[in-house]
Amino acid sequence: MSFAPTTSDAMVSPVVTHLHLLRHGRVESGPRRAAYGWTDLPLSAAGRSETEALIEHVLTTLPRPDGVLSSDLRRCLDLAEPLAARLGVPLRIVPALREQGMGAWEGQAWDDLQVRFGTEVNAWWRDYLGTRPPGGESLQDLGDRVGAWWADAGPELEGGRWLVAAHAGVIRTLLCRFLGLPLGEALRFAPPQASHSHVLLAEAGAVLQTLGELPPAGPATVRAGLSE
């Protein structure tokens, strides 16, 4: 793959790792916006359509990858499994790529949580980096978990091209890590549901080639919640 001169200058090393970060489609979470991270919710009808569109987009526009990596939650596997099967490449299921765990708040509507856990919820929104939901994870916990996975897996993946089916929080923490940004800046990245972000990694650092690309047939508007 050839790059524009400015990108080539930034990469320095000829060894480049391509990560195509794919966020899953919308899930069946009920009529009210709910907190969910580890809850294994199925894709909604709209989410299934979004996922199918993203799969076709990946198959028709991206070079063939070396493999597919995925969170172990069904909303990501519904994206990863068809891609791996149709591309004929290995699928690696990675529990460390799960979304941020919401603990006791899992599956509950945010307005109900505000009534029941108002003080805790307000504290979390003020300091989502360091504050944990009861029994759950802070954003820092998520960043540490994903960072530990990357420290272990990164050398093995070096120089390859990989599809990564994951969640908003995971994509945000990876982008902060790769681009050298404080994890507290994670919410500045808002990859939509059923979107594609492309990161190039080399000795000199990272280049964010694409952020939140939607398939041409994708939805005009999508939600980009904090923990989905």
Tab-separated table of C-alpha atoms in Angstrom:
chain	number	residue	atom	x	y	z
A	1	MET	CA	0.000	0.000	0.000
A	2	SER	CA	1.368	3.420	-0.934
A	3	PHE	CA	0.891	6.503	1.217
A	4	ALA	CA	0.768	10.214	0.593
A	5	PRO	CA	4.206	11.833	1.041
A	6	THR	CA	3.259	13.493	4.333
A	7	THR	CA	2.058	10.177	5.763
A	8	SER	CA	5.173	8.345	4.539
A	9	ASP	CA	7.397	10.964	6.169
A	10	ALA	CA	5.557	10.560	9.462
A	11	MET	CA	5.806	6.763	9.475
A	12	VAL	CA	9.640	6.587	8.984
A	13	SER	CA	9.803	2.795	9.353
A	14	PRO	CA	8.653	0.603	6.434
A	15	VAL	CA	7.072	-1.839	8.934
A	16	VAL	CA	3.471	-0.701	9.367
A	17	THR	CA	0.685	-2.347	11.355
A	18	HIS	CA	-2.836	-1.621	10.127
A	19	LEU	CA	-5.649	-1.776	12.660
A	20	HIS	CA	-9.171	-1.417	11.312
A	21	LEU	CA	-11.279	-0.685	14.404
A	22	LEU	CA	-14.903	-1.649	13.785
A	23	ARG	CA	-17.595	-0.560	16.201
A	24	HIS	CA	-20.642	-2.817	16.448
A	25	GLY	CA	-24.153	-1.730	15.458
A	26	ARG	CA	-27.022	-0.660	17.691
A	27	VAL	CA	-28.320	-3.092	20.304
A	28	GLU	CA	-31.729	-4.025	21.680
A	29	SER	CA	-31.550	-2.037	24.909
A	30	GLY	CA	-35.220	-1.144	25.376
A	31	PRO	CA	-37.122	2.111	24.921
A	32	ARG	CA	-34.947	4.109	27.342
A	33	ARG	CA	-31.212	4.728	27.184
A	34	ALA	CA	-29.587	2.237	29.525
A	35	ALA	CA	-26.174	1.605	31.049
A	36	TYR	CA	-24.601	-1.520	29.654
A	37	GLY	CA	-21.058	-2.675	29.171
A	38	TRP	CA	-20.648	-6.382	29.863
A	39	THR	CA	-24.362	-7.127	29.429
A	40	ASP	CA	-24.527	-9.370	26.365
A	41	LEU	CA	-27.307	-7.584	24.506
A	42	PRO	CA	-28.293	-8.672	20.978
A	43	LEU	CA	-28.229	-6.331	18.020
A	44	SER	CA	-31.495	-4.560	17.281
A	45	ALA	CA	-33.144	-4.859	13.867
A	46	ALA	CA	-31.497	-1.549	12.936
A	47	GLY	CA	-28.191	-2.810	14.327
A	48	ARG	CA	-28.348	-5.940	12.194
A	49	SER	CA	-28.905	-3.824	9.076
A	50	GLU	CA	-26.028	-1.536	10.060
A	51	THR	CA	-23.788	-4.536	10.660
A	52	GLU	CA	-24.612	-6.068	7.293
A	53	ALA	CA	-23.816	-2.774	5.589
A	54	LEU	CA	-20.503	-2.494	7.438
A	55	ILE	CA	-19.560	-6.074	6.537
A	56	GLU	CA	-20.189	-5.404	2.848
A	57	HIS	CA	-18.246	-2.150	3.063
A	58	VAL	CA	-15.247	-3.893	4.621
A	59	LEU	CA	-15.342	-6.736	2.104
A	60	THR	CA	-15.518	-4.431	-0.907
A	61	THR	CA	-13.188	-1.575	0.092
A	62	LEU	CA	-10.445	-2.872	2.408
A	63	PRO	CA	-7.467	-5.076	1.588
A	64	ARG	CA	-7.682	-8.645	2.863
A	65	PRO	CA	-6.554	-8.754	6.503
A	66	ASP	CA	-4.391	-11.308	8.258
A	67	GLY	CA	-7.124	-11.992	10.778
A	68	VAL	CA	-10.071	-10.731	12.803
A	69	LEU	CA	-9.982	-9.967	16.526
A	70	SER	CA	-13.168	-9.490	18.515
A	71	SER	CA	-14.645	-8.814	21.910
A	72	ASP	CA	-16.385	-11.920	23.239
A	73	LEU	CA	-19.761	-10.143	23.435
A	74	ARG	CA	-22.382	-11.143	20.891
A	75	ARG	CA	-22.882	-7.654	19.445
A	76	CYS	CA	-19.250	-7.739	18.257
A	77	LEU	CA	-19.195	-11.424	17.293
A	78	ASP	CA	-22.153	-10.808	14.971
A	79	LEU	CA	-19.779	-8.555	13.059
A	80	ALA	CA	-16.550	-10.530	13.458
A	81	GLU	CA	-17.743	-14.045	12.698
A	82	PRO	CA	-19.206	-13.330	9.229
A	83	LEU	CA	-16.152	-11.259	8.304
A	84	ALA	CA	-13.712	-14.008	9.271
A	85	ALA	CA	-15.792	-16.670	7.516
A	86	ARG	CA	-16.234	-14.746	4.281
A	87	LEU	CA	-12.609	-13.618	4.182
A	88	GLY	CA	-11.284	-17.049	5.108
A	89	VAL	CA	-9.029	-15.672	7.862
A	90	PRO	CA	-8.624	-16.671	11.534
A	91	LEU	CA	-10.921	-15.249	14.187
A	92	ARG	CA	-9.419	-14.548	17.598
A	93	ILE	CA	-11.877	-13.896	20.443
A	94	VAL	CA	-10.376	-11.524	23.010
A	95	PRO	CA	-12.316	-11.019	26.288
A	96	ALA	CA	-9.991	-8.093	27.117
A	97	LEU	CA	-11.706	-6.145	24.310
A	98	ARG	CA	-15.008	-6.034	26.189
A	99	GLU	CA	-16.636	-2.687	26.860
A	100	GLN	CA	-16.220	-0.921	30.197
A	101	GLY	CA	-17.953	-2.909	32.948
A	102	MET	CA	-20.798	-0.978	34.573
A	103	GLY	CA	-21.161	-3.218	37.633
A	104	ALA	CA	-24.390	-2.731	39.603
A	105	TRP	CA	-25.618	-0.272	36.984
A	106	GLU	CA	-25.674	-2.827	34.172
A	107	GLY	CA	-28.950	-2.983	32.272
A	108	GLN	CA	-30.642	-0.115	34.130
A	109	ALA	CA	-32.064	3.016	32.525
A	110	TRP	CA	-30.008	6.122	33.198
A	111	ASP	CA	-32.958	8.096	34.549
A	112	ASP	CA	-33.655	5.289	37.072
A	113	LEU	CA	-29.993	5.262	38.050
A	114	GLN	CA	-30.102	9.000	38.603
A	115	VAL	CA	-32.921	8.496	41.107
A	116	ARG	CA	-31.384	5.485	42.883
A	117	PHE	CA	-27.677	6.387	42.711
A	118	GLY	CA	-27.758	10.126	42.097
A	119	THR	CA	-24.644	10.961	44.121
A	120	GLU	CA	-22.609	8.132	42.597
A	121	VAL	CA	-23.800	8.858	39.053
A	122	ASN	CA	-22.965	12.551	39.380
A	123	ALA	CA	-19.514	11.680	40.757
A	124	TRP	CA	-18.941	9.331	37.817
A	125	TRP	CA	-19.831	11.964	35.243
A	126	ARG	CA	-17.541	14.468	36.965
A	127	ASP	CA	-14.637	12.002	36.996
A	128	TYR	CA	-15.380	9.160	34.607
A	129	LEU	CA	-11.627	8.538	34.339
A	130	GLY	CA	-11.141	7.554	37.966
A	131	THR	CA	-14.599	6.784	39.372
A	132	ARG	CA	-16.035	3.270	39.265
A	133	PRO	CA	-19.714	2.329	39.211
A	134	PRO	CA	-20.342	-0.020	42.177
A	135	GLY	CA	-18.660	-3.292	41.243
A	136	GLY	CA	-17.677	-1.935	37.830
A	137	GLU	CA	-14.764	-0.297	36.048
A	138	SER	CA	-13.583	3.260	35.666
A	139	LEU	CA	-12.347	4.460	32.301
A	140	GLN	CA	-8.833	4.126	33.722
A	141	ASP	CA	-9.557	0.481	34.536
A	142	LEU	CA	-10.713	-0.061	30.974
A	143	GLY	CA	-7.617	1.682	29.633
A	144	ASP	CA	-5.364	-0.461	31.823
A	145	ARG	CA	-7.096	-3.661	30.707
A	146	VAL	CA	-6.932	-2.835	27.019
A	147	GLY	CA	-3.405	-1.478	27.373
A	148	ALA	CA	-2.228	-4.715	29.011
A	149	TRP	CA	-3.749	-6.677	26.137
A	150	TRP	CA	-1.994	-4.492	23.571
A	151	ALA	CA	1.348	-4.709	25.369
A	152	ASP	CA	1.095	-8.484	25.102
A	153	ALA	CA	-0.472	-8.816	21.634
A	154	GLY	CA	1.070	-5.832	19.838
A	155	PRO	CA	4.445	-7.430	19.034
A	156	GLU	CA	2.724	-10.504	17.564
A	157	LEU	CA	0.428	-8.347	15.420
A	158	GLU	CA	3.234	-6.068	14.200
A	159	GLY	CA	3.428	-5.598	10.457
A	160	GLY	CA	0.031	-7.168	9.790
A	161	ARG	CA	-3.420	-5.947	8.875
A	162	TRP	CA	-6.148	-6.724	11.389
A	163	LEU	CA	-9.865	-6.150	11.735
A	164	VAL	CA	-10.850	-5.459	15.354
A	165	ALA	CA	-14.543	-5.729	16.266
A	166	ALA	CA	-14.973	-3.762	19.472
A	167	HIS	CA	-16.873	-1.141	21.453
A	168	ALA	CA	-16.796	2.641	21.697
A	169	GLY	CA	-14.840	2.672	24.953
A	170	VAL	CA	-12.244	0.218	23.681
A	171	ILE	CA	-11.733	2.156	20.448
A	172	ARG	CA	-11.394	5.421	22.354
A	173	THR	CA	-8.810	4.044	24.775
A	174	LEU	CA	-6.781	2.498	21.957
A	175	LEU	CA	-6.773	5.770	20.021
A	176	CYS	CA	-5.570	7.680	23.076
A	177	ARG	CA	-2.820	5.128	23.630
A	178	PHE	CA	-1.654	5.100	20.019
A	179	LEU	CA	-1.772	8.877	19.572
A	180	GLY	CA	-0.053	9.650	22.882
A	181	LEU	CA	-3.060	11.427	24.385
A	182	PRO	CA	-4.068	11.373	28.065
A	183	LEU	CA	-6.836	8.847	28.635
A	184	GLY	CA	-8.988	11.666	30.005
A	185	GLU	CA	-9.281	12.933	26.419
A	186	ALA	CA	-10.988	9.711	25.271
A	187	LEU	CA	-14.449	11.258	24.880
A	188	ARG	CA	-13.093	13.580	22.195
A	189	PHE	CA	-13.316	10.556	19.891
A	190	ALA	CA	-16.879	9.643	18.905
A	191	PRO	CA	-16.824	6.718	16.443
A	192	PRO	CA	-20.465	6.071	15.478
A	193	GLN	CA	-22.094	2.689	15.777
A	194	ALA	CA	-21.307	0.374	12.860
A	195	SER	CA	-18.325	2.485	11.796
A	196	HIS	CA	-14.726	1.935	10.682
A	197	SER	CA	-11.633	3.702	12.022
A	198	HIS	CA	-8.186	2.990	10.560
A	199	VAL	CA	-4.934	3.427	12.488
A	200	LEU	CA	-1.431	2.947	11.073
A	201	LEU	CA	1.266	2.057	13.602
A	202	ALA	CA	4.998	2.241	12.961
A	203	GLU	CA	8.240	2.873	14.775
A	204	ALA	CA	7.780	6.641	14.684
A	205	GLY	CA	4.261	6.511	16.083
A	206	ALA	CA	0.686	6.370	14.851
A	207	VAL	CA	-1.299	7.964	12.050
A	208	LEU	CA	-5.091	8.113	12.299
A	209	GLN	CA	-6.081	7.529	8.691
A	210	THR	CA	-9.850	7.291	9.156
A	211	LEU	CA	-12.177	7.982	12.104
A	212	GLY	CA	-15.787	6.835	12.275
A	213	GLU	CA	-16.280	6.062	8.584
A	214	LEU	CA	-19.809	4.870	7.816
A	215	PRO	CA	-20.756	2.666	4.847
A	216	PRO	CA	-22.464	4.568	2.009
A	217	ALA	CA	-25.684	2.693	2.786
A	218	GLY	CA	-25.338	3.275	6.531
A	219	PRO	CA	-27.669	5.300	8.726
A	220	ALA	CA	-27.719	9.069	8.446
A	221	THR	CA	-27.681	9.491	12.209
A	222	VAL	CA	-26.409	7.088	14.865
A	223	ARG	CA	-25.839	7.221	18.574
A	224	ALA	CA	-22.335	7.347	20.000
A	225	GLY	CA	-22.910	6.598	23.673
A	226	LEU	CA	-20.134	6.525	26.280
A	227	SER	CA	-20.420	2.820	27.061
A	228	GLU	CA	-21.899	0.738	24.286
